[in-house]
């Protein structure tokens, strides 16, 4: 059976593509050569502009930024639509009260947005400290506190990029540092601490302009394309030698990068990699890639012509070409090019992972290790695909406005 992306939402009309993350007055230069850095002294090289993530998706909800407004849709059982109210199993759509949003990231039961002034606002549940509001609640009680959009304090500088895992959030700051907060699964926070509800700067990172994180791995990129990663029990940033990247995408067991040359390389151990790759390994079949995003065990990209390409795990149909007959079967290395009547303007990918103690993050929860993929068309519509009986995203919304759940 072929799984075709279905329209789920008309997001406030069409918009003109990605928006730069960096605040208007922020400097685009990397840290001075004298500053200790995971990247080392900057060398003369092209500077690759950072583009905002204006679309993100999870297994329960999604969010999009268009026309200066932030809209979220899907289930609200953990307050992830930003209303501050618990509504399970209701689903719906809502405009989120965040001033001048330019970037969005989604975890499992929380979301955070970046503003044009460099502030970060988070909302949803307080599980594991993922909201960065100083309150650390136990991860096995995710509905204990539902929070409206709240500004994260203590960053020390304006934020220029952000990304989230299931129960943690990370940002890159205007001064080139990186900071994270939330649950420290596999060392993704870059510290030995188990978890924290306040931002903690990552030692050894300077000159960063982009950050990408998952439930087991975090990577940063400098303006000249150098990449360093930590996680998977390693808390000290490790530079990837020989890689020049203009964009990063991180999954639970590995990562991919859009190289400075326009090629795509991946490393780690995930379905679709052709086996474990300890260092970046080129993937064939890509050209003119504009954006790349990572889920739990799969990746989604779009090219400048608006085509969507997927690869990796496909246990819940997240590649868009149908669910494999055997959930444990390996996926082919060849990327899947989706046939759609629309052109993509933005893409996203996500998934659910089990906690280190083996418990589910959600109550009730009947599955783990599933994936979700979405794309926003040039007309402003959001399309999502995955196995139909696990689809928690409304498919029939026609306009984006605050109204009753459908």
Short mmCIF file of N, CA, C and O in Angstrom, two decimals, residues 31 35-41 175-179 189-191 200-208 220 222 226-230 235-239:
data_model
loop_
_atom_site.label_atom_id
_atom_site.label_comp_id
_atom_site.label_asym_id
_atom_site.label_seq_id
_atom_site.Cartn_x
_atom_site.Cartn_y
_atom_site.Cartn_z
N UNK A 31 33.16 33.15 16.57
CA UNK A 31 33.93 33.62 17.72
C UNK A 31 35.36 33.95 17.31
O UNK A 31 35.88 33.40 16.35
N UNK A 35 39.30 32.58 21.27
CA UNK A 35 38.32 31.96 22.15
C UNK A 35 38.41 30.45 22.06
O UNK A 35 38.35 29.90 20.97
N UNK A 36 38.56 29.73 23.21
CA UNK A 36 38.57 28.27 23.16
C UNK A 36 37.28 27.77 22.54
O UNK A 36 36.20 28.22 22.87
N UNK A 37 37.37 26.85 21.60
CA UNK A 37 36.21 26.43 20.85
C UNK A 37 36.32 24.98 20.42
O UNK A 37 37.40 24.47 20.18
N UNK A 38 35.15 24.33 20.33
CA UNK A 38 35.12 22.98 19.79
C UNK A 38 35.52 22.96 18.33
O UNK A 38 35.86 21.93 17.78
N UNK A 39 35.47 24.13 17.71
CA UNK A 39 35.76 24.21 16.29
C UNK A 39 37.21 24.59 16.01
O UNK A 39 37.69 24.45 14.90
N UNK A 40 37.91 25.14 16.98
CA UNK A 40 39.26 25.59 16.73
C UNK A 40 39.24 26.98 16.10
O UNK A 40 38.19 27.56 15.87
N UNK A 41 40.42 27.54 15.78
CA UNK A 41 40.48 28.88 15.21
C UNK A 41 39.80 28.94 13.85
O UNK A 41 40.01 28.07 13.01
N UNK A 175 26.47 34.89 21.16
CA UNK A 175 27.92 34.93 21.42
C UNK A 175 28.63 33.65 20.96
O UNK A 175 29.82 33.48 21.22
N UNK A 176 27.90 32.74 20.29
CA UNK A 176 28.51 31.53 19.75
C UNK A 176 28.50 30.35 20.69
O UNK A 176 28.95 29.25 20.32
N UNK A 177 27.98 30.52 21.91
CA UNK A 177 27.91 29.42 22.85
C UNK A 177 26.64 28.59 22.60
O UNK A 177 25.75 29.00 21.85
N UNK A 178 26.58 27.42 23.24
CA UNK A 178 25.39 26.58 23.19
C UNK A 178 24.95 26.29 24.62
O UNK A 178 25.77 26.18 25.53
N UNK A 179 23.64 26.18 24.82
CA UNK A 179 23.09 25.87 26.14
C UNK A 179 21.95 24.89 25.98
O UNK A 179 21.21 24.93 24.98
N UNK A 189 22.89 16.72 26.95
CA UNK A 189 23.04 18.07 27.49
C UNK A 189 24.49 18.49 27.61
O UNK A 189 24.79 19.63 27.97
N UNK A 190 25.42 17.57 27.33
CA UNK A 190 26.83 17.91 27.42
C UNK A 190 27.34 18.02 28.84
O UNK A 190 28.37 18.66 29.08
N UNK A 191 26.65 17.42 29.79
CA UNK A 191 27.07 17.43 31.19
C UNK A 191 26.90 16.02 31.76
O UNK A 191 26.29 15.16 31.15
N UNK A 200 22.02 25.36 30.81
CA UNK A 200 23.42 25.10 31.17
C UNK A 200 24.26 25.20 29.91
O UNK A 200 23.98 24.52 28.91
N UNK A 201 25.29 26.05 29.94
CA UNK A 201 26.15 26.20 28.76
C UNK A 201 27.04 24.98 28.59
O UNK A 201 27.50 24.38 29.57
N UNK A 202 27.30 24.62 27.34
CA UNK A 202 28.10 23.46 27.01
C UNK A 202 29.57 23.87 26.95
O UNK A 202 29.96 24.72 26.13
N UNK A 203 30.38 23.30 27.81
CA UNK A 203 31.80 23.63 27.84
C UNK A 203 32.47 23.23 26.52
O UNK A 203 32.21 22.17 25.97
N UNK A 204 33.34 24.11 26.02
CA UNK A 204 34.10 23.81 24.82
C UNK A 204 33.44 24.18 23.52
O UNK A 204 33.97 23.89 22.45
N UNK A 205 32.26 24.83 23.56
CA UNK A 205 31.58 25.25 22.33
C UNK A 205 31.65 26.77 22.22
O UNK A 205 31.24 27.49 23.13
N UNK A 206 32.15 27.27 21.11
CA UNK A 206 32.17 28.70 20.80
C UNK A 206 32.13 28.84 19.29
O UNK A 206 32.54 27.94 18.56
N UNK A 207 31.61 29.95 18.80
CA UNK A 207 31.54 30.18 17.37
C UNK A 207 30.42 29.43 16.68
O UNK A 207 30.36 29.38 15.45
N UNK A 208 29.49 28.83 17.44
CA UNK A 208 28.41 28.06 16.85
C UNK A 208 27.31 28.97 16.31
O UNK A 208 27.05 30.05 16.85
N UNK A 220 26.60 20.78 16.81
CA UNK A 220 26.60 22.20 16.50
C UNK A 220 27.45 22.44 15.26
O UNK A 220 28.35 21.67 14.94
N UNK A 222 29.51 25.66 12.99
CA UNK A 222 30.01 27.03 12.97
C UNK A 222 29.62 27.70 11.66
O UNK A 222 29.17 27.04 10.72
N UNK A 226 32.21 24.04 10.23
CA UNK A 226 32.79 23.01 11.08
C UNK A 226 31.73 22.44 12.02
O UNK A 226 30.86 23.17 12.50
N UNK A 227 31.82 21.14 12.30
CA UNK A 227 30.79 20.44 13.07
C UNK A 227 31.42 19.72 14.26
O UNK A 227 32.46 19.05 14.11
N UNK A 228 30.79 19.85 15.42
CA UNK A 228 31.17 19.08 16.61
C UNK A 228 29.92 18.47 17.22
O UNK A 228 28.84 19.07 17.16
N UNK A 229 30.06 17.26 17.80
CA UNK A 229 28.91 16.54 18.37
C UNK A 229 29.26 15.97 19.73
O UNK A 229 30.43 15.75 20.05
N UNK A 230 28.22 15.72 20.54
CA UNK A 230 28.37 15.03 21.80
C UNK A 230 27.08 14.26 22.06
O UNK A 230 26.07 14.44 21.40
N UNK A 235 30.19 13.36 26.77
CA UNK A 235 29.70 14.68 27.14
C UNK A 235 30.61 15.82 26.68
O UNK A 235 30.28 16.99 26.87
N UNK A 236 31.74 15.49 26.07
CA UNK A 236 32.67 16.50 25.58
C UNK A 236 32.51 16.62 24.06
O UNK A 236 32.57 15.62 23.34
N UNK A 237 32.29 17.83 23.53
CA UNK A 237 32.14 18.00 22.08
C UNK A 237 33.32 17.43 21.31
O UNK A 237 34.48 17.71 21.64
N UNK A 238 33.03 16.62 20.27
CA UNK A 238 34.05 16.00 19.43
C UNK A 238 33.90 16.55 18.01
O UNK A 238 32.83 16.44 17.42
N UNK A 239 34.96 17.10 17.48
CA UNK A 239 34.89 17.66 16.13
C UNK A 239 34.97 16.56 15.09
O UNK A 239 35.75 15.61 15.22
#
